[in-house]
PDB file of C-alpha atoms in Angstrom:
ATOM      1  CA  UNK A   1      46.887  68.226  94.148  1.00 62.00           C
ATOM      2  CA  UNK A   2      50.200  69.613  95.289  1.00 75.00           C
ATOM      3  CA  UNK A   3      51.822  68.276  98.447  1.00 78.00           C
ATOM      4  CA  UNK A   4      51.715  71.675 100.092  1.00 84.00           C
ATOM      5  CA  UNK A   5      47.993  72.035  99.387  1.00 87.00           C
ATOM      6  CA  UNK A   6      47.211  68.670 100.991  1.00 87.00           C
ATOM      7  CA  UNK A   7      49.399  69.664 103.943  1.00 90.00           C
ATOM      8  CA  UNK A   8      47.442  72.901 104.309  1.00 92.00           C
ATOM      9  CA  UNK A   9      44.220  70.889 104.403  1.00 92.00           C
ATOM     10  CA  UNK A  10      45.605  68.676 107.172  1.00 93.00           C
ATOM     11  CA  UNK A  11      46.726  71.796 109.063  1.00 94.00           C
ATOM     12  CA  UNK A  12      43.276  73.387 108.731  1.00 93.00           C
ATOM     13  CA  UNK A  13      41.573  70.196 109.940  1.00 94.00           C
ATOM     14  CA  UNK A  14      43.958  70.010 112.916  1.00 94.00           C
ATOM     15  CA  UNK A  15      43.216  73.621 113.854  1.00 94.00           C
ATOM     16  CA  UNK A  16      39.469  72.911 113.783  1.00 93.00           C
ATOM     17  CA  UNK A  17      39.956  70.452 116.662  1.00 93.00           C
ATOM     18  CA  UNK A  18      39.538  72.172 120.025  1.00 92.00           C
ATOM     19  CA  UNK A  19      41.119  71.003 123.260  1.00 89.00           C
ATOM     20  CA  UNK A  20      38.237  71.003 125.743  1.00 88.00           C
ATOM     21  CA  UNK A  21      40.508  71.752 128.704  1.00 89.00           C
ATOM     22  CA  UNK A  22      42.465  74.696 127.279  1.00 90.00           C
ATOM     23  CA  UNK A  23      39.963  75.876 124.662  1.00 91.00           C
ATOM     24  CA  UNK A  24      42.779  76.123 122.111  1.00 93.00           C
ATOM     25  CA  UNK A  25      43.182  74.427 118.747  1.00 94.00           C
ATOM     26  CA  UNK A  26      45.159  71.219 118.659  1.00 95.00           C
ATOM     27  CA  UNK A  27      48.896  71.606 118.290  1.00 95.00           C
ATOM     28  CA  UNK A  28      51.027  69.325 116.143  1.00 96.00           C
ATOM     29  CA  UNK A  29      52.051  67.620 119.394  1.00 96.00           C
ATOM     30  CA  UNK A  30      48.422  66.894 120.254  1.00 95.00           C
ATOM     31  CA  UNK A  31      47.696  65.514 116.768  1.00 96.00           C
ATOM     32  CA  UNK A  32      50.803  63.345 117.033  1.00 95.00           C
ATOM     33  CA  UNK A  33      49.602  62.015 120.397  1.00 95.00           C
ATOM     34  CA  UNK A  34      46.107  61.315 119.056  1.00 94.00           C
ATOM     35  CA  UNK A  35      47.289  59.568 115.877  1.00 92.00           C
ATOM     36  CA  UNK A  36      50.337  57.762 117.231  1.00 92.00           C
ATOM     37  CA  UNK A  37      52.558  59.579 114.732  1.00 92.00           C
ATOM     38  CA  UNK A  38      55.649  61.537 115.641  1.00 93.00           C
ATOM     39  CA  UNK A  39      55.577  65.326 115.737  1.00 95.00           C
ATOM     40  CA  UNK A  40      58.185  65.251 112.964  1.00 94.00           C
ATOM     41  CA  UNK A  41      55.926  63.230 110.653  1.00 92.00           C
ATOM     42  CA  UNK A  42      52.916  65.463 111.411  1.00 94.00           C
ATOM     43  CA  UNK A  43      55.077  68.470 110.547  1.00 94.00           C
ATOM     44  CA  UNK A  44      56.250  66.880 107.307  1.00 93.00           C
ATOM     45  CA  UNK A  45      52.701  65.994 106.262  1.00 92.00           C
ATOM     46  CA  UNK A  46      51.515  69.520 107.010  1.00 93.00           C
ATOM     47  CA  UNK A  47      54.527  71.033 105.253  1.00 92.00           C
ATOM     48  CA  UNK A  48      54.076  68.882 102.150  1.00 88.00           C
ATOM     49  CA  UNK A  49      57.480  67.301 102.650  1.00 86.00           C
ATOM     50  CA  UNK A  50      58.518  63.678 102.463  1.00 61.00           C
ATOM     51  CA  UNK A  51      56.562  61.535 104.900  1.00 55.00           C
ATOM     52  CA  UNK A  52      54.874  58.157 104.940  1.00 57.00           C
ATOM     53  CA  UNK A  53      51.289  58.537 103.889  1.00 78.00           C
ATOM     54  CA  UNK A  54      49.627  55.144 103.803  1.00 83.00           C
ATOM     55  CA  UNK A  55      46.154  53.820 104.462  1.00 85.00           C
ATOM     56  CA  UNK A  56      46.599  53.497 108.223  1.00 87.00           C
ATOM     57  CA  UNK A  57      47.806  57.088 108.550  1.00 88.00           C
ATOM     58  CA  UNK A  58      44.944  58.435 106.443  1.00 90.00           C
ATOM     59  CA  UNK A  59      42.368  56.427 108.391  1.00 91.00           C
ATOM     60  CA  UNK A  60      43.873  57.600 111.690  1.00 91.00           C
ATOM     61  CA  UNK A  61      43.783  61.235 110.622  1.00 93.00           C
ATOM     62  CA  UNK A  62      40.201  60.930 109.358  1.00 93.00           C
ATOM     63  CA  UNK A  63      39.113  59.316 112.626  1.00 93.00           C
ATOM     64  CA  UNK A  64      40.858  61.877 114.830  1.00 94.00           C
ATOM     65  CA  UNK A  65      39.443  64.740 112.760  1.00 94.00           C
ATOM     66  CA  UNK A  66      35.999  63.118 113.211  1.00 93.00           C
ATOM     67  CA  UNK A  67      35.269  63.343 109.499  1.00 92.00           C
ATOM     68  CA  UNK A  68      31.873  62.227 108.262  1.00 91.00           C
ATOM     69  CA  UNK A  69      31.671  59.467 105.659  1.00 87.00           C
ATOM     70  CA  UNK A  70      31.312  62.037 102.905  1.00 87.00           C
ATOM     71  CA  UNK A  71      34.248  64.082 104.234  1.00 90.00           C
ATOM     72  CA  UNK A  72      36.364  60.921 104.465  1.00 89.00           C
ATOM     73  CA  UNK A  73      35.649  60.150 100.809  1.00 86.00           C
ATOM     74  CA  UNK A  74      36.827  63.628  99.853  1.00 88.00           C
ATOM     75  CA  UNK A  75      39.875  63.429 102.160  1.00 89.00           C
ATOM     76  CA  UNK A  76      40.957  60.043 100.758  1.00 86.00           C
ATOM     77  CA  UNK A  77      40.360  61.203  97.193  1.00 83.00           C
ATOM     78  CA  UNK A  78      42.535  64.284  97.777  1.00 85.00           C
ATOM     79  CA  UNK A  79      45.238  62.120  99.327  1.00 83.00           C
ATOM     80  CA  UNK A  80      45.143  59.724  96.369  1.00 76.00           C
ATOM     81  CA  UNK A  81      46.164  62.608  94.112  1.00 70.00           C
ATOM     82  CA  UNK A  82      49.347  63.093  96.159  1.00 62.00           C
ATOM     83  CA  UNK A  83      51.035  59.886  95.102  1.00 52.00           C
ATOM     84  CA  UNK A  84      54.600  60.569  94.067  1.00 48.00           C
ATOM     85  CA  UNK A  85      57.585  59.007  95.815  1.00 44.00           C
ATOM     86  CA  UNK A  86      58.254  62.213  97.759  1.00 43.00           C
ATOM     87  CA  UNK A  87      55.145  61.846  99.883  1.00 41.00           C
ATOM     88  CA  UNK A  88      54.083  58.218  99.639  1.00 42.00           C
ATOM     89  CA  UNK A  89      56.153  55.377 100.996  1.00 44.00           C
ATOM     90  CA  UNK A  90      58.738  54.572  98.324  1.00 45.00           C
ATOM     91  CA  UNK A  91      57.920  50.857  98.363  1.00 45.00           C
ATOM     92  CA  UNK A  92      54.456  51.543  96.986  1.00 46.00           C
ATOM     93  CA  UNK A  93      53.828  52.608  93.415  1.00 52.00           C
ATOM     94  CA  UNK A  94      51.150  55.175  92.692  1.00 56.00           C
ATOM     95  CA  UNK A  95      48.851  52.483  91.279  1.00 67.00           C
ATOM     96  CA  UNK A  96      49.096  50.533  94.544  1.00 66.00           C
ATOM     97  CA  UNK A  97      48.326  53.622  96.632  1.00 64.00           C
ATOM     98  CA  UNK A  98      45.394  54.490  94.405  1.00 66.00           C
ATOM     99  CA  UNK A  99      44.052  50.920  94.729  1.00 72.00           C
ATOM    100  CA  UNK A 100      44.402  50.996  98.526  1.00 70.00           C
ATOM    101  CA  UNK A 101      42.680  54.362  98.889  1.00 68.00           C
ATOM    102  CA  UNK A 102      39.762  53.317  96.677  1.00 68.00           C
ATOM    103  CA  UNK A 103      39.503  50.013  98.561  1.00 71.00           C
ATOM    104  CA  UNK A 104      39.192  52.095 101.750  1.00 68.00           C
ATOM    105  CA  UNK A 105      36.353  54.040 100.204  1.00 64.00           C
ATOM    106  CA  UNK A 106      34.457  50.787  99.605  1.00 63.00           C
ATOM    107  CA  UNK A 107      34.349  50.209 103.367  1.00 63.00           C
ATOM    108  CA  UNK A 108      32.582  53.503 104.033  1.00 61.00           C
ATOM    109  CA  UNK A 109      28.812  53.675 104.139  1.00 58.00           C
ATOM    110  CA  UNK A 110      27.334  56.681 102.428  1.00 55.00           C
ATOM    111  CA  UNK A 111      23.618  57.406 102.826  1.00 55.00           C
ATOM    112  CA  UNK A 112      21.622  56.519  99.710  1.00 51.00           C
ATOM    113  CA  UNK A 113      20.628  60.129  99.087  1.00 50.00           C
ATOM    114  CA  UNK A 114      24.323  61.040  98.753  1.00 50.00           C
ATOM    115  CA  UNK A 115      25.419  58.094  96.649  1.00 50.00           C
ATOM    116  CA  UNK A 116      22.391  58.148  94.348  1.00 52.00           C
ATOM    117  CA  UNK A 117      21.711  54.453  94.866  1.00 50.00           C
ATOM    118  CA  UNK A 118      18.883  52.664  96.586  1.00 48.00           C
ATOM    119  CA  UNK A 119      18.981  49.390  98.452  1.00 47.00           C
ATOM    120  CA  UNK A 120      16.090  47.005  98.144  1.00 45.00           C
TER     121      UNK A 120
END
């Protein structure tokens, strides 16, 4: 997945969030406030430019977007495809990012009818 495409997904998810007081979609400022990121970093993520994109940021975005477990799996999988040094923290190699994202997926509970497995 291209950086810009992932950024467009983040932008679309942000715009789906509605401020209950104003009735308007969240701005980049509001998303920055909710996630603890700076407006600059939110803008860089949305623009597909260089920005830190680690596990904590992805989990924060998923939580603030109120993604379901299934949606989180898809979101993290899409993010794991954007793993070059331009978007992911330079100190982490793509294998490390991939490992961290998949480790995050292990912590999510997916209903048995979605995962195809049954617990006994």
